Amino acid sequence: MVPAYSLATIDEGAAPVPAIRIGDRLWRLADEAPALLAPEPARGLMNLFADWGRAAAALDVLAARLGDDAAAAARALDAQAVRYLTPLRWPAKVMCTGTNYYDHLRAVGRTSFSKQDNCPAFFMKPPTTALVGPGPVRHPAGSTQFDWEIELAVIIGRTARAVPVERALEHVAGYAVALDLSARDLQKNPRHFAKMDLCLGKAFDDACPLGPLVVPARFVGDPQRLRMRLWVDDAIEQDSGTEHMIWSVAEQIADLTRLITLEPGDVLLTGTPAGTGIESGRYLSRGQRIDAEIEHLGRLSVHVV
């Protein structure tokens, strides 16, 4: 039997180290299965998503061996004692879906909404500057309305172009916890001619914490049945579930790929539920901590500097 496993990238000083995690133990992939990191070991986990079908089969074999091998236990790292980085370095695209939860719409005052008369609103974050792992995130300069948003992140495992809804989840390799950090006063800037700037408001440096784990889809189950919770300094702010999405994960992939090809390793953030700062008027300050947790996917913790 294959034990449930997840994938991570850790910091050991010299270079990012891709790893496989089973329970509280973690192994370096370069030591246990170097062929998985071909053809470009420096790309880390991105090598796996380039051919996810092959990689997943090899990971199953590896996980079964590690789980049964007493000698492997001696080589394992303590998964609680390592420093995690963002797991994917670097996907070609980080796509995001805005305003995609019914409870969030109600909380911001949109009491009447028709899915039939609307479509998903997509935007992007730059992977190499927005993606970070657990740890510090920089407060966006000039903003006084720095907001939190917990999101389910989807990792693409097969090239997806014009994918029908009923086949969309076949293109998903795994899932992760993400934060769509937002500077609301830059996003809804009254000085902007359109009164809206999703670039400065959502694509600034450190705007997309991700991880620390990528969990293969087979261990997650139905992506529309996952509890989501977020705390700011130990006070719970968001407590909802993915069943409240307006457009499901499959619907988002289908709609997006009508015009934009999703490539292996691309990341899709799928929206946030109720409980964000824009609803209460309370925002983040330097020194505060955010903990975000999604069922089966673990916990992502960052602090504002």
mmCIF file of C-alpha atoms in Angstrom:
data_model
loop_
_atom_site.group_PDB
_atom_site.id
_atom_site.type_symbol
_atom_site.label_atom_id
_atom_site.label_comp_id
_atom_site.label_asym_id
_atom_site.label_seq_id
_atom_site.Cartn_x
_atom_site.Cartn_y
_atom_site.Cartn_z
ATOM 1 C CA MET A 1 0.000 0.000 0.000
ATOM 2 C CA VAL A 2 1.281 3.467 -0.896
ATOM 3 C CA PRO A 3 1.371 5.808 2.119
ATOM 4 C CA ALA A 4 0.052 9.325 1.648
ATOM 5 C CA TYR A 5 2.901 11.654 0.783
ATOM 6 C CA SER A 6 3.459 15.281 -0.111
ATOM 7 C CA LEU A 7 6.183 17.275 -1.819
ATOM 8 C CA ALA A 8 8.185 20.204 -0.512
ATOM 9 C CA THR A 9 11.256 22.337 -1.117
ATOM 10 C CA ILE A 10 13.478 23.046 1.879
ATOM 11 C CA ASP A 11 16.387 25.370 2.594
ATOM 12 C CA GLU A 12 19.675 23.761 3.559
ATOM 13 C CA GLY A 13 21.861 26.730 2.774
ATOM 14 C CA ALA A 14 23.555 25.978 -0.532
ATOM 15 C CA ALA A 15 20.526 25.582 -2.787
ATOM 16 C CA PRO A 16 16.809 24.745 -2.578
ATOM 17 C CA VAL A 17 16.345 21.029 -1.854
ATOM 18 C CA PRO A 18 13.278 19.181 -3.250
ATOM 19 C CA ALA A 19 11.914 16.569 -0.878
ATOM 20 C CA ILE A 20 9.191 14.018 -0.269
ATOM 21 C CA ARG A 21 7.361 13.986 3.057
ATOM 22 C CA ILE A 22 5.577 11.058 4.696
ATOM 23 C CA GLY A 23 4.065 11.825 8.085
ATOM 24 C CA ASP A 24 6.696 13.611 10.186
ATOM 25 C CA ARG A 25 9.617 12.384 8.109
ATOM 26 C CA LEU A 26 11.131 13.969 5.063
ATOM 27 C CA TRP A 27 13.693 12.727 2.511
ATOM 28 C CA ARG A 28 15.792 14.559 -0.078
ATOM 29 C CA LEU A 29 14.720 13.478 -3.559
ATOM 30 C CA ALA A 30 18.266 13.872 -4.864
ATOM 31 C CA ASP A 31 19.381 11.162 -2.430
ATOM 32 C CA GLU A 32 16.455 8.767 -2.841
ATOM 33 C CA ALA A 33 15.381 9.146 -6.482
ATOM 34 C CA PRO A 34 17.718 11.446 -8.457
ATOM 35 C CA ALA A 35 16.180 10.407 -11.777
ATOM 36 C CA LEU A 36 13.000 12.260 -10.786
ATOM 37 C CA LEU A 37 14.923 15.535 -10.924
ATOM 38 C CA ALA A 38 16.092 15.057 -14.510
ATOM 39 C CA PRO A 39 16.707 16.682 -16.885
ATOM 40 C CA GLU A 40 17.412 19.892 -14.899
ATOM 41 C CA PRO A 41 18.008 19.207 -11.186
ATOM 42 C CA ALA A 42 18.172 22.941 -10.472
ATOM 43 C CA ARG A 43 14.474 23.220 -11.380
ATOM 44 C CA GLY A 44 13.596 21.032 -8.409
ATOM 45 C CA LEU A 45 9.988 19.915 -8.208
ATOM 46 C CA MET A 46 9.173 21.556 -11.532
ATOM 47 C CA ASN A 47 10.796 18.503 -13.169
ATOM 48 C CA LEU A 48 8.081 16.298 -11.649
ATOM 49 C CA PHE A 49 5.177 18.321 -13.001
ATOM 50 C CA ALA A 50 6.633 18.389 -16.497
ATOM 51 C CA ASP A 51 5.618 14.723 -16.788
ATOM 52 C CA TRP A 52 3.343 14.188 -13.832
ATOM 53 C CA GLY A 53 2.016 10.806 -14.923
ATOM 54 C CA ARG A 54 5.516 9.311 -14.974
ATOM 55 C CA ALA A 55 6.587 11.142 -11.843
ATOM 56 C CA ALA A 56 3.506 10.132 -9.839
ATOM 57 C CA ALA A 57 4.073 6.452 -10.638
ATOM 58 C CA ALA A 58 7.720 6.726 -9.559
ATOM 59 C CA LEU A 59 6.777 8.632 -6.404
ATOM 60 C CA ASP A 60 4.307 5.887 -5.465
ATOM 61 C CA VAL A 61 7.091 3.313 -5.707
ATOM 62 C CA LEU A 62 9.438 5.547 -3.718
ATOM 63 C CA ALA A 63 6.892 6.281 -0.990
ATOM 64 C CA ALA A 64 6.121 2.571 -0.570
ATOM 65 C CA ARG A 65 9.841 1.794 -0.248
ATOM 66 C CA LEU A 66 10.531 4.591 2.207
ATOM 67 C CA GLY A 67 7.549 3.629 4.318
ATOM 68 C CA ASP A 68 8.742 0.022 4.674
ATOM 69 C CA ASP A 69 12.516 0.486 4.847
ATOM 70 C CA ALA A 70 14.024 0.669 8.329
ATOM 71 C CA ALA A 71 17.284 1.969 6.894
ATOM 72 C CA ALA A 72 15.421 4.798 5.171
ATOM 73 C CA ALA A 73 14.118 5.974 8.522
ATOM 74 C CA ALA A 74 17.678 6.638 9.627
ATOM 75 C CA ARG A 75 18.233 8.887 6.600
ATOM 76 C CA ALA A 76 15.063 10.882 7.151
ATOM 77 C CA LEU A 77 14.912 14.482 8.287
ATOM 78 C CA ASP A 78 12.516 15.701 10.965
ATOM 79 C CA ALA A 79 9.779 17.398 8.936
ATOM 80 C CA GLN A 80 9.087 19.792 11.806
ATOM 81 C CA ALA A 81 12.699 20.950 12.100
ATOM 82 C CA VAL A 82 13.472 22.073 8.528
ATOM 83 C CA ARG A 83 12.974 25.472 6.912
ATOM 84 C CA TYR A 84 10.462 25.318 4.079
ATOM 85 C CA LEU A 85 10.589 27.408 0.926
ATOM 86 C CA THR A 86 7.853 27.884 -1.626
ATOM 87 C CA PRO A 87 7.605 24.401 -3.178
ATOM 88 C CA LEU A 88 7.615 25.409 -6.873
ATOM 89 C CA ARG A 89 10.603 27.361 -8.227
ATOM 90 C CA TRP A 90 9.364 28.627 -10.679
ATOM 91 C CA PRO A 91 6.091 27.953 -12.523
ATOM 92 C CA ALA A 92 5.455 29.774 -15.771
ATOM 93 C CA LYS A 93 2.211 31.306 -14.489
ATOM 94 C CA VAL A 94 0.332 32.002 -11.281
ATOM 95 C CA MET A 95 -3.297 32.573 -12.257
ATOM 96 C CA CYS A 96 -5.892 33.780 -9.763
ATOM 97 C CA THR A 97 -9.687 33.929 -9.650
ATOM 98 C CA GLY A 98 -11.226 36.922 -7.913
ATOM 99 C CA THR A 99 -14.511 37.148 -6.004
ATOM 100 C CA ASN A 100 -15.365 33.456 -6.202
ATOM 101 C CA TYR A 101 -17.185 32.655 -2.952
ATOM 102 C CA TYR A 102 -20.857 33.281 -2.215
ATOM 103 C CA ASP A 103 -20.225 33.958 1.476
ATOM 104 C CA HIS A 104 -17.539 36.526 0.638
ATOM 105 C CA LEU A 105 -19.894 38.295 -1.779
ATOM 106 C CA ARG A 106 -22.591 38.500 0.882
ATOM 107 C CA ALA A 107 -20.095 39.774 3.453
ATOM 108 C CA VAL A 108 -19.044 42.685 1.210
ATOM 109 C CA GLY A 109 -22.677 43.632 0.583
ATOM 110 C CA ARG A 110 -23.421 41.903 -2.726
ATOM 111 C CA THR A 111 -26.731 40.379 -1.665
ATOM 112 C CA SER A 112 -27.962 39.815 -5.216
ATOM 113 C CA PHE A 113 -25.722 37.862 -7.555
ATOM 114 C CA SER A 114 -26.483 35.685 -10.548
ATOM 115 C CA LYS A 115 -23.842 33.175 -11.619
ATOM 116 C CA GLN A 116 -25.620 32.868 -14.951
ATOM 117 C CA ASP A 117 -25.159 36.589 -15.673
ATOM 118 C CA ASN A 118 -21.494 36.749 -14.645
ATOM 119 C CA CYS A 119 -18.177 35.098 -15.461
ATOM 120 C CA PRO A 120 -15.024 34.459 -13.426
ATOM 121 C CA ALA A 121 -12.588 37.361 -13.058
ATOM 122 C CA PHE A 122 -9.009 36.196 -13.642
ATOM 123 C CA PHE A 123 -5.719 37.958 -12.966
ATOM 124 C CA MET A 124 -2.042 37.003 -12.568
ATOM 125 C CA LYS A 125 0.791 37.280 -10.073
ATOM 126 C CA PRO A 126 4.457 37.194 -11.157
ATOM 127 C CA PRO A 127 5.924 33.848 -10.026
ATOM 128 C CA THR A 128 9.522 34.792 -9.267
ATOM 129 C CA THR A 129 8.738 37.870 -7.172
ATOM 130 C CA ALA A 130 5.309 37.146 -5.696
ATOM 131 C CA LEU A 131 5.759 33.495 -4.695
ATOM 132 C CA VAL A 132 7.242 32.916 -1.238
ATOM 133 C CA GLY A 133 7.083 30.138 1.308
ATOM 134 C CA PRO A 134 6.471 30.209 5.062
ATOM 135 C CA GLY A 135 8.258 33.009 6.893
ATOM 136 C CA PRO A 136 8.448 36.761 6.334
ATOM 137 C CA VAL A 137 6.323 38.715 3.854
ATOM 138 C CA ARG A 138 7.025 42.354 3.179
ATOM 139 C CA HIS A 139 4.316 44.904 3.855
ATOM 140 C CA PRO A 140 3.591 46.646 0.519
ATOM 141 C CA ALA A 141 5.057 50.132 0.549
ATOM 142 C CA GLY A 142 2.519 52.918 0.848
ATOM 143 C CA SER A 143 -0.447 50.684 1.678
ATOM 144 C CA THR A 144 -2.532 51.057 4.829
ATOM 145 C CA GLN A 145 -5.033 48.333 3.860
ATOM 146 C CA PHE A 146 -2.943 45.159 3.689
ATOM 147 C CA ASP A 147 -5.407 42.253 3.600
ATOM 148 C CA TRP A 148 -5.322 38.458 3.983
ATOM 149 C CA GLU A 149 -7.098 35.886 1.782
ATOM 150 C CA ILE A 150 -6.773 32.119 2.214
ATOM 151 C CA GLU A 151 -7.068 30.238 -1.096
ATOM 152 C CA LEU A 152 -6.957 26.697 -2.407
ATOM 153 C CA ALA A 153 -4.104 26.488 -4.923
ATOM 154 C CA VAL A 154 -4.312 24.057 -7.832
ATOM 155 C CA ILE A 155 -1.121 22.681 -9.398
ATOM 156 C CA ILE A 156 -1.486 21.721 -13.070
ATOM 157 C CA GLY A 157 -0.018 18.374 -14.130
ATOM 158 C CA ARG A 158 -0.973 18.187 -17.825
ATOM 159 C CA THR A 159 -1.120 20.836 -20.524
ATOM 160 C CA ALA A 160 -4.670 22.185 -20.562
ATOM 161 C CA ARG A 161 -6.145 23.985 -23.545
ATOM 162 C CA ALA A 162 -9.903 24.270 -24.209
ATOM 163 C CA VAL A 163 -10.599 21.654 -21.553
ATOM 164 C CA PRO A 164 -14.258 20.665 -20.978
ATOM 165 C CA VAL A 165 -15.525 20.867 -17.405
ATOM 166 C CA GLU A 166 -16.000 17.113 -17.120
ATOM 167 C CA ARG A 167 -12.309 16.493 -17.987
ATOM 168 C CA ALA A 168 -10.784 19.440 -16.133
ATOM 169 C CA LEU A 169 -9.723 17.668 -12.926
ATOM 170 C CA GLU A 170 -7.762 15.140 -14.994
ATOM 171 C CA HIS A 171 -5.269 17.967 -15.551
ATOM 172 C CA VAL A 172 -4.706 18.600 -11.834
ATOM 173 C CA ALA A 173 -1.573 17.131 -10.252
ATOM 174 C CA GLY A 174 -2.072 18.404 -6.719
ATOM 175 C CA TYR A 175 -3.176 21.104 -4.330
ATOM 176 C CA ALA A 176 -1.588 23.477 -1.825
ATOM 177 C CA VAL A 177 -2.447 26.214 0.650
ATOM 178 C CA ALA A 178 -1.986 29.735 -0.686
ATOM 179 C CA LEU A 179 -2.513 33.324 0.408
ATOM 180 C CA ASP A 180 -3.667 35.997 -2.009
ATOM 181 C CA LEU A 181 -2.303 39.001 -0.137
ATOM 182 C CA SER A 182 -3.905 42.251 -1.248
ATOM 183 C CA ALA A 183 -3.286 45.959 -0.805
ATOM 184 C CA ARG A 184 -6.897 47.101 -0.957
ATOM 185 C CA ASP A 185 -6.131 50.825 -1.150
ATOM 186 C CA LEU A 186 -3.873 50.197 -4.141
ATOM 187 C CA GLN A 187 -6.337 47.746 -5.668
ATOM 188 C CA LYS A 188 -9.260 50.176 -5.407
ATOM 189 C CA ASN A 189 -7.299 53.338 -6.016
ATOM 190 C CA PRO A 190 -9.597 56.391 -6.480
ATOM 191 C CA ARG A 191 -6.835 58.118 -8.456
ATOM 192 C CA HIS A 192 -6.793 55.338 -11.062
ATOM 193 C CA PHE A 193 -8.876 56.178 -14.148
ATOM 194 C CA ALA A 194 -10.731 52.859 -13.819
ATOM 195 C CA LYS A 195 -10.783 53.043 -9.986
ATOM 196 C CA MET A 196 -9.248 49.551 -9.979
ATOM 197 C CA ASP A 197 -5.656 48.300 -10.238
ATOM 198 C CA LEU A 198 -5.277 44.537 -9.777
ATOM 199 C CA CYS A 199 -1.580 44.737 -10.655
ATOM 200 C CA LEU A 200 -0.343 47.049 -7.892
ATOM 201 C CA GLY A 201 -3.069 45.801 -5.559
ATOM 202 C CA LYS A 202 -2.284 42.092 -5.855
ATOM 203 C CA ALA A 203 0.951 41.442 -7.753
ATOM 204 C CA PHE A 204 3.470 43.174 -5.485
ATOM 205 C CA ASP A 205 6.524 41.380 -4.072
ATOM 206 C CA ASP A 206 5.679 38.535 -1.618
ATOM 207 C CA ALA A 207 1.973 38.743 -2.530
ATOM 208 C CA CYS A 208 1.574 34.983 -2.952
ATOM 209 C CA PRO A 209 2.765 32.746 -0.101
ATOM 210 C CA LEU A 210 2.376 29.099 -1.174
ATOM 211 C CA GLY A 211 2.907 25.739 0.515
ATOM 212 C CA PRO A 212 4.724 24.525 2.407
ATOM 213 C CA LEU A 213 3.456 21.268 0.860
ATOM 214 C CA VAL A 214 2.035 20.171 -2.476
ATOM 215 C CA VAL A 215 -0.306 17.232 -1.901
ATOM 216 C CA PRO A 216 -1.092 14.984 -4.890
ATOM 217 C CA ALA A 217 -4.746 15.163 -5.895
ATOM 218 C CA ARG A 218 -5.348 11.467 -5.162
ATOM 219 C CA PHE A 219 -4.790 12.130 -1.440
ATOM 220 C CA VAL A 220 -7.092 15.138 -1.320
ATOM 221 C CA GLY A 221 -10.343 13.825 -2.789
ATOM 222 C CA ASP A 222 -13.113 16.205 -3.810
ATOM 223 C CA PRO A 223 -11.649 19.737 -4.021
ATOM 224 C CA GLN A 224 -15.134 21.132 -3.354
ATOM 225 C CA ARG A 225 -15.305 19.550 0.115
ATOM 226 C CA LEU A 226 -12.364 21.081 1.982
ATOM 227 C CA ARG A 227 -12.511 23.133 5.177
ATOM 228 C CA MET A 228 -10.470 26.364 5.150
ATOM 229 C CA ARG A 229 -9.380 28.371 8.192
ATOM 230 C CA LEU A 230 -7.182 31.421 8.707
ATOM 231 C CA TRP A 231 -5.955 33.054 11.909
ATOM 232 C CA VAL A 232 -4.365 36.465 12.448
ATOM 233 C CA ASP A 233 -2.365 36.458 15.690
ATOM 234 C CA ASP A 234 -4.334 33.431 16.995
ATOM 235 C CA ALA A 235 -7.727 35.054 16.302
ATOM 236 C CA ILE A 236 -9.685 33.120 13.697
ATOM 237 C CA GLU A 237 -10.806 35.341 10.831
ATOM 238 C CA GLN A 238 -11.821 32.927 8.063
ATOM 239 C CA ASP A 239 -13.617 29.627 8.672
ATOM 240 C CA SER A 240 -15.394 28.318 5.609
ATOM 241 C CA GLY A 241 -15.120 25.644 2.940
ATOM 242 C CA THR A 242 -14.530 25.170 -0.754
ATOM 243 C CA GLU A 243 -18.155 24.092 -1.241
ATOM 244 C CA HIS A 244 -19.004 27.817 -1.184
ATOM 245 C CA MET A 245 -17.138 28.523 -4.438
ATOM 246 C CA ILE A 246 -19.241 30.151 -7.131
ATOM 247 C CA TRP A 247 -17.250 28.516 -9.924
ATOM 248 C CA SER A 248 -15.801 25.126 -9.020
ATOM 249 C CA VAL A 249 -12.169 24.216 -9.617
ATOM 250 C CA ALA A 250 -13.221 22.319 -12.751
ATOM 251 C CA GLU A 251 -15.301 25.244 -14.027
ATOM 252 C CA GLN A 252 -12.438 27.676 -13.490
ATOM 253 C CA ILE A 253 -9.998 25.490 -15.423
ATOM 254 C CA ALA A 254 -12.489 25.058 -18.255
ATOM 255 C CA ASP A 255 -13.273 28.770 -18.488
ATOM 256 C CA LEU A 256 -9.657 29.892 -18.232
ATOM 257 C CA THR A 257 -8.308 27.437 -20.805
ATOM 258 C CA ARG A 258 -10.677 28.629 -23.500
ATOM 259 C CA LEU A 259 -8.086 31.345 -24.190
ATOM 260 C CA ILE A 260 -5.049 30.678 -21.978
ATOM 261 C CA THR A 261 -3.091 27.437 -22.026
ATOM 262 C CA LEU A 262 -2.242 26.113 -18.580
ATOM 263 C CA GLU A 263 1.112 24.353 -18.575
ATOM 264 C CA PRO A 264 2.498 21.681 -16.233
ATOM 265 C CA GLY A 265 3.481 23.264 -12.935
ATOM 266 C CA ASP A 266 1.265 26.327 -13.384
ATOM 267 C CA VAL A 267 -0.594 27.434 -10.273
ATOM 268 C CA LEU A 268 -4.231 28.514 -10.071
ATOM 269 C CA LEU A 269 -5.549 30.281 -6.966
ATOM 270 C CA THR A 270 -9.296 29.744 -6.707
ATOM 271 C CA GLY A 271 -10.711 32.580 -4.597
ATOM 272 C CA THR A 272 -11.275 33.328 -0.926
ATOM 273 C CA PRO A 273 -14.273 32.905 1.388
ATOM 274 C CA ALA A 274 -15.732 35.379 3.876
ATOM 275 C CA GLY A 275 -13.678 36.797 6.732
ATOM 276 C CA THR A 276 -11.192 39.097 4.995
ATOM 277 C CA GLY A 277 -10.099 42.469 6.313
ATOM 278 C CA ILE A 278 -12.008 44.437 3.695
ATOM 279 C CA GLU A 279 -15.233 43.185 5.281
ATOM 280 C CA SER A 280 -14.411 44.432 8.788
ATOM 281 C CA GLY A 281 -12.102 47.348 8.006
ATOM 282 C CA ARG A 282 -9.273 45.738 10.018
ATOM 283 C CA TYR A 283 -5.978 45.281 8.185
ATOM 284 C CA LEU A 284 -2.523 43.812 8.743
ATOM 285 C CA SER A 285 0.368 45.616 10.409
ATOM 286 C CA ARG A 286 4.050 44.804 10.612
ATOM 287 C CA GLY A 287 4.745 42.190 13.260
ATOM 288 C CA GLN A 288 1.477 40.295 12.810
ATOM 289 C CA ARG A 289 1.305 36.577 11.965
ATOM 290 C CA ILE A 290 -1.029 34.741 9.601
ATOM 291 C CA ASP A 291 -1.729 31.000 9.824
ATOM 292 C CA ALA A 292 -3.723 29.454 6.975
ATOM 293 C CA GLU A 293 -4.914 25.852 6.996
ATOM 294 C CA ILE A 294 -6.831 23.757 4.460
ATOM 295 C CA GLU A 295 -8.066 20.255 5.171
ATOM 296 C CA HIS A 296 -5.570 17.559 4.007
ATOM 297 C CA LEU A 297 -3.056 20.201 2.866
ATOM 298 C CA GLY A 298 -1.413 21.382 6.075
ATOM 299 C CA ARG A 299 -0.739 24.852 7.451
ATOM 300 C CA LEU A 300 1.027 27.852 5.913
ATOM 301 C CA SER A 301 2.401 30.436 8.365
ATOM 302 C CA VAL A 302 3.827 33.863 7.513
ATOM 303 C CA HIS A 303 4.596 37.055 9.404
ATOM 304 C CA VAL A 304 4.516 40.628 8.167
ATOM 305 C CA VAL A 305 7.753 42.629 8.163
#
